């Protein structure tokens, strides 16, 4: 029944250039959850355009809908109103065409597969040949500095290494877009700094479009080309801050006045969102 | 009560499907017998409908229809005096008595041994592997022998069957309660140590309440095991009656309807016992906060 | 590591030896008659001279047991996977499965003997019914056990239902499936032996126990129980060993393995 999607690797990201236009376009999206205590407005009239190759961070207190927005882009939630376009397609088409890779809060690696087997999982599902799988797994392991760990099982690795493996898994089928939901939230700060640098380098090398949910201000400022500040109840965008550091930025820029100025503006935006709420 | 409302329709559907399959199977399995009976009587003028109706109402069918089993149960539960040996109430009460006596003894011994095992280290290391191994061997095979040995000491009637019910429930309850008493996390045990609580206090304040979910799970398994024990024991010594004796008598005399009725009575008994424990569990769970 | 495991076995082994010695001592000292409790030495002697009989009984019982176990577990697994496709069926069948799992199913033995005759197929039929429901209930629960995040991951790959089943949900269900396989080893032993109490050709472990009890050949009963115990433990041990190899990744094995 789904032979088409099994037989041919269907993402246009492989080989062919992405279509023109913005990578992601969110138009007037609202999303309500029906819970036992009545409806909860998770998103209200969100508008956003993400250009190709951008690194956009979403920041806000918990409950502000940033994860919900990311999940809606990934077709894991369905908006009650409004429209989301990914590479010009609706979200379901984009998901079935494998336009994006998703990295969750926790690595969600399957314990019964080796690290290499986990990275190969999406490739198996998408019907890549064995030879190509092996090649891509090797490339993926190199990309996240896990060469030599392919035959280990996930539970034999540290938390940071596991999350790196899950990034390699998301990148293995070479999607244009990377959706990351607080991928480093559970890691300690030293590991997080290191992974932030590696992620930046990876982004620079591959030119992917990245949507990145976080609740760390320095992380958002350090990584992003744009920072989207959100506020809760109902979840909406209060500010979009441009952040034009050079792409090969180093950790040291966090001491510069420009960096601190942007961080301060984010902080003020978050506070304003809260006072509105209170 | 535990079944959510939206599960009612599916359950009813499945039950109806089971009944339909049962009727179909009964007709299919009994029809050849009925055809032979017609042939012996020299009849050949019967329609398919006659054949099916007759197949579902035979006296000694291969598989009785559900209505036959229900009729037999009504006859032997409601329409027969409970003191009569033809009454399922009479036999059911015998089985229930054996089961309950055995279960209470087995549970008391099991919980007691579990308490000893978690507090005496050398017993734990030497006895626990045997208890675990006891779970993997068919200890029910001992039942006939125990009945005979006990009758050497003139112990007959309810006692030998209760003894078998007791030892069948004893092992799973012991194993379950040892697990339950061990279920507190190291941190919780460390907390008690910081209060320099005595081992009795640790037991009363931490291990016993923590074991509550295991307790109810063990009780359910133990009660079901005790009933199986009582029934199997009745099979090996059938002159004192009981549902197991009814099963055996039915199989001797080819009284299939009687077998099915006894089987359903046993199933109802087991479901009632387990359901009762489940009810207590829910009440206790609401008070102790381990269930919603 | 091996040494540690061996060391763990010493206390129970010694305990068993002490019990056996006490048993022998009490029986001899108090002159307990054989028809009540034979001494371990008497049981061992009976065992050694009866090996051909015991072996024949063993093969007779194991035929029904294995056939029933394979068919019962296999069909339980298949039905669980089919049921899993439909929420409606799952809601309807699961309470039934849970109920039936708690019922005294061995009671169907006389019916199966009537249907399938005295030989091993009737025992296999009892074992099929006894093992089917635990496997059904456990597998359905196991297929549900994959976390929402792991399912979302499969969804982002645009995986089909079949791919999600084979790549995620079946592997995640393996610990549950093995749990049922282990529980079922014991149930199968019980089913095969008890069913023989209701009638067999003149061979089989259950037959041997019930007839020797009738002849007061209690030492032979003990010898048969010894065979049953060893068979049951070995069967369970085999399944547990396979489990350890197949679900090595499960947290309950990691600590010991890695």
PDB file of N, CA, C and O in Angstrom, chain C residues 27 34 45 47 51 65-66 82 89 92 99 109 111 129 132 176 180 183 198 215 223 225 244:
ATOM      1  N   UNK C  27      13.514 -39.621  58.533  1.00  0.00           N
ATOM      2  CA  UNK C  27      12.809 -40.797  58.036  1.00  0.00           C
ATOM      3  C   UNK C  27      13.401 -42.063  58.646  1.00  0.00           C
ATOM      4  O   UNK C  27      12.682 -42.959  59.092  1.00  0.00           O
ATOM      5  N   UNK C  34       7.419 -45.984  54.238  1.00  0.00           N
ATOM      6  CA  UNK C  34       7.637 -45.501  52.873  1.00  0.00           C
ATOM      7  C   UNK C  34       6.367 -44.947  52.254  1.00  0.00           C
ATOM      8  O   UNK C  34       6.406 -44.032  51.450  1.00  0.00           O
ATOM      9  N   UNK C  45      17.037 -44.469  44.583  1.00  0.00           N
ATOM     10  CA  UNK C  45      17.136 -45.867  44.148  1.00  0.00           C
ATOM     11  C   UNK C  45      16.008 -46.210  43.184  1.00  0.00           C
ATOM     12  O   UNK C  45      16.224 -46.790  42.118  1.00  0.00           O
ATOM     13  N   UNK C  47      14.363 -44.123  41.382  1.00  0.00           N
ATOM     14  CA  UNK C  47      14.601 -43.374  40.149  1.00  0.00           C
ATOM     15  C   UNK C  47      15.524 -44.160  39.223  1.00  0.00           C
ATOM     16  O   UNK C  47      15.255 -44.328  38.038  1.00  0.00           O
ATOM     17  N   UNK C  51      14.368 -45.765  35.239  1.00  0.00           N
ATOM     18  CA  UNK C  51      14.661 -44.797  34.194  1.00  0.00           C
ATOM     19  C   UNK C  51      13.892 -45.055  32.892  1.00  0.00           C
ATOM     20  O   UNK C  51      13.344 -44.122  32.307  1.00  0.00           O
ATOM     21  N   UNK C  65       2.871 -31.161  25.774  1.00  0.00           N
ATOM     22  CA  UNK C  65       3.294 -29.892  26.356  1.00  0.00           C
ATOM     23  C   UNK C  65       3.891 -28.979  25.288  1.00  0.00           C
ATOM     24  O   UNK C  65       3.484 -27.818  25.151  1.00  0.00           O
ATOM     25  N   UNK C  66       4.837 -29.494  24.517  1.00  0.00           N
ATOM     26  CA  UNK C  66       5.514 -28.643  23.535  1.00  0.00           C
ATOM     27  C   UNK C  66       4.569 -28.221  22.413  1.00  0.00           C
ATOM     28  O   UNK C  66       4.524 -27.048  22.035  1.00  0.00           O
ATOM     29  N   UNK C  82      -3.027  -8.810  15.525  1.00  0.00           N
ATOM     30  CA  UNK C  82      -4.236  -8.485  14.753  1.00  0.00           C
ATOM     31  C   UNK C  82      -5.152  -7.564  15.565  1.00  0.00           C
ATOM     32  O   UNK C  82      -5.647  -6.556  15.051  1.00  0.00           O
ATOM     33  N   UNK C  89     -11.560  -3.737  19.012  1.00  0.00           N
ATOM     34  CA  UNK C  89     -11.314  -5.124  19.404  1.00  0.00           C
ATOM     35  C   UNK C  89     -10.475  -5.192  20.677  1.00  0.00           C
ATOM     36  O   UNK C  89     -10.703  -6.029  21.543  1.00  0.00           O
ATOM     37  N   UNK C  92     -12.528  -4.624  23.615  1.00  0.00           N
ATOM     38  CA  UNK C  92     -13.451  -5.727  23.872  1.00  0.00           C
ATOM     39  C   UNK C  92     -12.745  -6.967  24.378  1.00  0.00           C
ATOM     40  O   UNK C  92     -13.228  -7.649  25.287  1.00  0.00           O
ATOM     41  N   UNK C  99      -9.809 -11.628  32.369  1.00  0.00           N
ATOM     42  CA  UNK C  99     -10.720 -12.458  33.151  1.00  0.00           C
ATOM     43  C   UNK C  99     -10.347 -13.923  32.992  1.00  0.00           C
ATOM     44  O   UNK C  99     -10.163 -14.645  33.971  1.00  0.00           O
ATOM     45  N   UNK C 109      -9.952 -29.846  31.000  1.00  0.00           N
ATOM     46  CA  UNK C 109      -9.273 -31.096  30.608  1.00  0.00           C
ATOM     47  C   UNK C 109     -10.243 -32.218  30.249  1.00  0.00           C
ATOM     48  O   UNK C 109     -10.068 -32.860  29.201  1.00  0.00           O
ATOM     49  N   UNK C 111     -13.194 -32.116  29.038  1.00  0.00           N
ATOM     50  CA  UNK C 111     -13.833 -31.837  27.746  1.00  0.00           C
ATOM     51  C   UNK C 111     -12.855 -32.113  26.605  1.00  0.00           C
ATOM     52  O   UNK C 111     -13.198 -32.734  25.597  1.00  0.00           O
ATOM     53  N   UNK C 129      -5.118 -23.659  25.328  1.00  0.00           N
ATOM     54  CA  UNK C 129      -6.059 -22.716  25.946  1.00  0.00           C
ATOM     55  C   UNK C 129      -5.411 -22.016  27.136  1.00  0.00           C
ATOM     56  O   UNK C 129      -5.597 -20.815  27.357  1.00  0.00           O
ATOM     57  N   UNK C 132      -2.668 -19.406  25.751  1.00  0.00           N
ATOM     58  CA  UNK C 132      -3.093 -18.404  24.768  1.00  0.00           C
ATOM     59  C   UNK C 132      -3.348 -17.044  25.413  1.00  0.00           C
ATOM     60  O   UNK C 132      -2.818 -16.022  24.965  1.00  0.00           O
ATOM     61  N   UNK C 176       7.767  -7.971  27.339  1.00  0.00           N
ATOM     62  CA  UNK C 176       6.442  -8.443  27.738  1.00  0.00           C
ATOM     63  C   UNK C 176       6.183  -9.832  27.162  1.00  0.00           C
ATOM     64  O   UNK C 176       5.625 -10.699  27.826  1.00  0.00           O
ATOM     65  N   UNK C 180       5.452 -13.448  29.163  1.00  0.00           N
ATOM     66  CA  UNK C 180       4.392 -14.429  28.919  1.00  0.00           C
ATOM     67  C   UNK C 180       4.993 -15.801  28.612  1.00  0.00           C
ATOM     68  O   UNK C 180       4.498 -16.823  29.092  1.00  0.00           O
ATOM     69  N   UNK C 183       5.999 -17.292  32.014  1.00  0.00           N
ATOM     70  CA  UNK C 183       4.817 -17.704  32.788  1.00  0.00           C
ATOM     71  C   UNK C 183       4.207 -18.958  32.163  1.00  0.00           C
ATOM     72  O   UNK C 183       3.797 -19.889  32.861  1.00  0.00           O
ATOM     73  N   UNK C 198      -7.119 -36.883  33.985  1.00  0.00           N
ATOM     74  CA  UNK C 198      -8.456 -37.167  33.465  1.00  0.00           C
ATOM     75  C   UNK C 198      -8.454 -38.280  32.427  1.00  0.00           C
ATOM     76  O   UNK C 198      -9.465 -38.522  31.793  1.00  0.00           O
ATOM     77  N   UNK C 215      -1.580 -47.127  43.953  1.00  0.00           N
ATOM     78  CA  UNK C 215      -0.889 -48.335  44.430  1.00  0.00           C
ATOM     79  C   UNK C 215      -0.051 -48.091  45.657  1.00  0.00           C
ATOM     80  O   UNK C 215       0.676 -48.977  46.077  1.00  0.00           O
ATOM     81  N   UNK C 223       9.777 -39.909  42.454  1.00  0.00           N
ATOM     82  CA  UNK C 223      10.723 -39.952  41.329  1.00  0.00           C
ATOM     83  C   UNK C 223      10.140 -39.208  40.125  1.00  0.00           C
ATOM     84  O   UNK C 223      10.833 -38.441  39.434  1.00  0.00           O
ATOM     85  N   UNK C 225       7.859 -36.809  40.270  1.00  0.00           N
ATOM     86  CA  UNK C 225       7.841 -35.384  40.593  1.00  0.00           C
ATOM     87  C   UNK C 225       9.228 -34.777  40.386  1.00  0.00           C
ATOM     88  O   UNK C 225       9.370 -33.643  39.921  1.00  0.00           O
ATOM     89  N   UNK C 244      17.506 -13.510  27.856  1.00  0.00           N
ATOM     90  CA  UNK C 244      18.686 -12.736  28.179  1.00  0.00           C
ATOM     91  C   UNK C 244      19.468 -12.380  26.907  1.00  0.00           C
ATOM     92  O   UNK C 244      20.020 -11.305  26.792  1.00  0.00           O
TER      93      UNK C 244
END
